[in-house]
Short mmCIF file of C-alpha atoms in Angstrom, two decimals:
data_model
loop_
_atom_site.label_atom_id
_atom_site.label_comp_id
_atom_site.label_asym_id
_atom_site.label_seq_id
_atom_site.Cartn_x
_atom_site.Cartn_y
_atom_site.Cartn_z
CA UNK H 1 -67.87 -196.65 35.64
CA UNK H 2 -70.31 -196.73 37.79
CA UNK H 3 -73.99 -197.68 39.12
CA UNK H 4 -77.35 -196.67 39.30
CA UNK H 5 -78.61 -194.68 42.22
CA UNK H 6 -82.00 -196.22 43.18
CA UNK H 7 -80.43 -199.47 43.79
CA UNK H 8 -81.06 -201.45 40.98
CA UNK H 9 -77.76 -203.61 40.76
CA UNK H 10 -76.45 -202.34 37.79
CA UNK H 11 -73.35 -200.97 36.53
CA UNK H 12 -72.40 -199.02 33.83
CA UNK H 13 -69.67 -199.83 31.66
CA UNK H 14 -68.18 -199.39 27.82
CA UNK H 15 -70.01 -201.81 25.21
CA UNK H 16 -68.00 -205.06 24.19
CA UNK H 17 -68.46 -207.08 21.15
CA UNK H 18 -69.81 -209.87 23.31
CA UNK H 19 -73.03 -207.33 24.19
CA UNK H 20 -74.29 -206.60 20.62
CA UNK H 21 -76.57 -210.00 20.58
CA UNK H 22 -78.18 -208.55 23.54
CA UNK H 23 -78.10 -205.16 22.58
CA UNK H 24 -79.57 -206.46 19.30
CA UNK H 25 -82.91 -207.95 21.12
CA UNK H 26 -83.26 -204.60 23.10
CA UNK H 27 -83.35 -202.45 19.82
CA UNK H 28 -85.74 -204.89 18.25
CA UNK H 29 -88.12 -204.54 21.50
CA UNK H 30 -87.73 -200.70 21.48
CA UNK H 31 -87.66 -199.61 18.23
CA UNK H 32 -90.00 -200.25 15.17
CA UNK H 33 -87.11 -199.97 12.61
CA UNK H 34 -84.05 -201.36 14.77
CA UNK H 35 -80.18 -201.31 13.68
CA UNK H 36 -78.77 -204.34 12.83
CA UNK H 37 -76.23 -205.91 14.11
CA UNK H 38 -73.64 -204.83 11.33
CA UNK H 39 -74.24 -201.15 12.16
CA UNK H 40 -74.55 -201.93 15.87
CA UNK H 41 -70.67 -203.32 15.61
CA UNK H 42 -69.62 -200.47 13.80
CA UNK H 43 -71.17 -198.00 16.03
CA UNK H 44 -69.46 -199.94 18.71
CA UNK H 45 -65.56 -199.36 16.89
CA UNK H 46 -66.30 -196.03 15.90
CA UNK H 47 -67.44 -195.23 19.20
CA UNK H 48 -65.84 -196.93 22.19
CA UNK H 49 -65.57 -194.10 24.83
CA UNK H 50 -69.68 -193.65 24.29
CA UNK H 51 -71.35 -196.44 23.61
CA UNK H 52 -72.16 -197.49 26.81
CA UNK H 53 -74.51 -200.41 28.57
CA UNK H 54 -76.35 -200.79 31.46
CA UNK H 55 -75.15 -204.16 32.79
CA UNK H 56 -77.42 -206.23 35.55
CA UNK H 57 -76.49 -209.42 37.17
CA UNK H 58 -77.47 -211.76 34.65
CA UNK H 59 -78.52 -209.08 31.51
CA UNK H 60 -77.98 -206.20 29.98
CA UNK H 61 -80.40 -203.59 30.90
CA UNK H 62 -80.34 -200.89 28.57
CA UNK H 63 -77.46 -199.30 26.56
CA UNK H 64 -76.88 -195.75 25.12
CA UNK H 65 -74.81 -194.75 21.67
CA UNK H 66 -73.45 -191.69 21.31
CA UNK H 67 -70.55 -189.58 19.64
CA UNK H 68 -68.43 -186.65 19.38
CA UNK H 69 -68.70 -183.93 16.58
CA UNK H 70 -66.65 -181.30 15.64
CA UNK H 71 -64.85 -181.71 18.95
CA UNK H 72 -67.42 -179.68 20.84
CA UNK H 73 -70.35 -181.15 19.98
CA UNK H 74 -71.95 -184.67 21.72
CA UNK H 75 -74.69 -186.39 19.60
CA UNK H 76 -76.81 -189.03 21.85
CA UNK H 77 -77.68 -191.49 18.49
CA UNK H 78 -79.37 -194.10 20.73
CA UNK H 79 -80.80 -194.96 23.83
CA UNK H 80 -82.70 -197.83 25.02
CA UNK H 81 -83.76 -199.69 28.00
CA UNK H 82 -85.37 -203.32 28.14
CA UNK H 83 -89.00 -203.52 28.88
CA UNK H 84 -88.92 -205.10 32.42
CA UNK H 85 -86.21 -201.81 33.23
CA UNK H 86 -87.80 -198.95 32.34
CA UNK H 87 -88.89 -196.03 34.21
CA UNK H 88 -86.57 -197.45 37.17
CA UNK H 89 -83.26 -194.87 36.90
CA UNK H 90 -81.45 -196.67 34.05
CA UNK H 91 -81.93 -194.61 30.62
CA UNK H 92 -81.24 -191.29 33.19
CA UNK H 93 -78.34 -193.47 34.60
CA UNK H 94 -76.62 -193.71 31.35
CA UNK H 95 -77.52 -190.20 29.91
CA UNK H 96 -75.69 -189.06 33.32
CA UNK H 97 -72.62 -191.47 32.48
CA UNK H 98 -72.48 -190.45 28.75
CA UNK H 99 -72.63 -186.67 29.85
CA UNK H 100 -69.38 -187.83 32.43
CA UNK H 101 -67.35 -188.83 29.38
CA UNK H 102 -68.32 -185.66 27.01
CA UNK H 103 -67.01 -183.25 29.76
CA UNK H 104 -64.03 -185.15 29.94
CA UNK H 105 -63.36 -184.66 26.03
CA UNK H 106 -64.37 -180.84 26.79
CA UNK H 107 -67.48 -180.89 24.75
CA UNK H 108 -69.71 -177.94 24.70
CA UNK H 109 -73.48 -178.85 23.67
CA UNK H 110 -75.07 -182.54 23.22
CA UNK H 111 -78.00 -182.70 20.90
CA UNK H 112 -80.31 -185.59 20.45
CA UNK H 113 -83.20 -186.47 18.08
CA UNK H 114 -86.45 -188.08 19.63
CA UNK H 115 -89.78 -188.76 17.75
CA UNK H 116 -93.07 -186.55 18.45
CA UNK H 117 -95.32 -189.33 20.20
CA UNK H 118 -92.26 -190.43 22.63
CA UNK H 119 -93.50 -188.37 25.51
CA UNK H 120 -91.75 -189.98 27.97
CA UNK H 121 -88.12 -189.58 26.72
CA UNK H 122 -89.02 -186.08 25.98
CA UNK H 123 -90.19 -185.24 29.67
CA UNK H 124 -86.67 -187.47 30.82
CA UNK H 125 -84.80 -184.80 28.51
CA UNK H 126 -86.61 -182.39 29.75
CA UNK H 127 -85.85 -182.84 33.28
CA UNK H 128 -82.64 -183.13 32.73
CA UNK H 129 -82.00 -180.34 31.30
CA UNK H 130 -82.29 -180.44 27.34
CA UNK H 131 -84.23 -178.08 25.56
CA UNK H 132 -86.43 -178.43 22.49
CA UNK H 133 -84.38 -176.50 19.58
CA UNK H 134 -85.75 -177.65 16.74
CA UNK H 135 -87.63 -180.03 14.42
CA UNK H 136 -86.72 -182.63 12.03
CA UNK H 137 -90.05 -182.94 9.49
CA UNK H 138 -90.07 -187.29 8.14
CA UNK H 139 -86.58 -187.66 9.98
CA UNK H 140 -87.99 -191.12 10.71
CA UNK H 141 -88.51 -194.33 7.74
CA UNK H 142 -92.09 -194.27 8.97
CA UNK H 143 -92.40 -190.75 8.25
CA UNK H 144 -92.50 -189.55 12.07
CA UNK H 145 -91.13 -186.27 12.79
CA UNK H 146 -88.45 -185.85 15.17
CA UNK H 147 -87.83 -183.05 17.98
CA UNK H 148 -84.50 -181.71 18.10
CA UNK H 149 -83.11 -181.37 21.93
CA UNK H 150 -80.06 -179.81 22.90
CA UNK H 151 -78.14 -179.47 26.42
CA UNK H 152 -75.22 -177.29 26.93
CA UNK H 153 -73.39 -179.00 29.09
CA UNK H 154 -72.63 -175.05 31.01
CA UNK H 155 -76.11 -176.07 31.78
CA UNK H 156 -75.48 -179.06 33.67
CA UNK H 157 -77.20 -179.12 37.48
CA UNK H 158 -74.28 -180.24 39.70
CA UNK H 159 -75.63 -182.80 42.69
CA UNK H 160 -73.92 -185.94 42.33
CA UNK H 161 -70.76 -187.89 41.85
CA UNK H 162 -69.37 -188.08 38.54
CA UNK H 163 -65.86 -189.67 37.80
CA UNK H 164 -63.44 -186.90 38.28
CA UNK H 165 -64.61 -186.54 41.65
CA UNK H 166 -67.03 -183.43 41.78
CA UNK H 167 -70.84 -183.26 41.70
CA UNK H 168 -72.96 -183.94 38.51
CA UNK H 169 -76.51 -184.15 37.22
CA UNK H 170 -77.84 -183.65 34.27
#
């Protein structure tokens, strides 16, 4: 698929079963209530084109889960990026790569879900293009309210490779 622009040594590819361990101790570092593994294999059938990971030389590095609704419609379910990774390219990396395989399935709009306090993924959305559309009041066990963000992917700011050969970013 492909790899990350600020040099980082990591590619991006589709999940195998063989990841979910790993993919397992990310959630659990990154999220209060994390998915188990069950769920995490499931996701990983039901979703093979989109669940995606960030893959380094000896680790994974961060993965993203995703799907497609109503045929038009790209949901980003998950995203996550291990501690010693973040804020270097790789959660942008594979929003980027995730965004290369909606447009190939012709999808229209991707929406995500991100709590209130995560200011950090929210100004990442943000500069990528995804617009605050909404709010989810408790969507989260701990009661946490989530933002709704959406990005129509007409929207899309065009400036590098993406796989079909012309210019992408999101």
């Amino acid at each position: 698929m492909s790899g990350l622009a600020d040099g980082q040594g990591c590619r991006i590819r589709r999940v195998r079963e063989r990841d979910l361990t790993e993919i397992l101790e990310i959630e659990e570092t990154a999220f209060t209530n994390p998915y188990p593994l069950g769920y995490l294999r499931f996701l990983a059938k039901a979703n093979p084109e989109t669940f995606l990971v960030a893959e380094g030389v000896d680790r994974l590095r961060g993965y993203i889960i995703a799907d497609i609704r109503n045929r038009n419609e790209g949901h980003i379910i998950s995203i996550a990026v291990s501690k010693d990774d973040r804020r270097k390219g790789v959660a942008r990396a594979l929003i980027e790569e995730v965004g290369s395989v909606f447009r190939e399935f012709e999808v229209e709009v991707v929406k995500l879900e991100v709590r209130v306090s995560n200011h950090s993924a929210i100004k990442l959305y943000e500069s990528m293009g995804y617009r605050q559309v909404g709010m989810m009041l408790g969507y989260y066990r701990d009661g946490e309210d989530a933002i709704i963000m959406s990005l129509g992917m007409g929207d899309v700011h065009y400036s590098g490779p993406d796989r079909r050969g012309s210019t992408m970013k999101m």
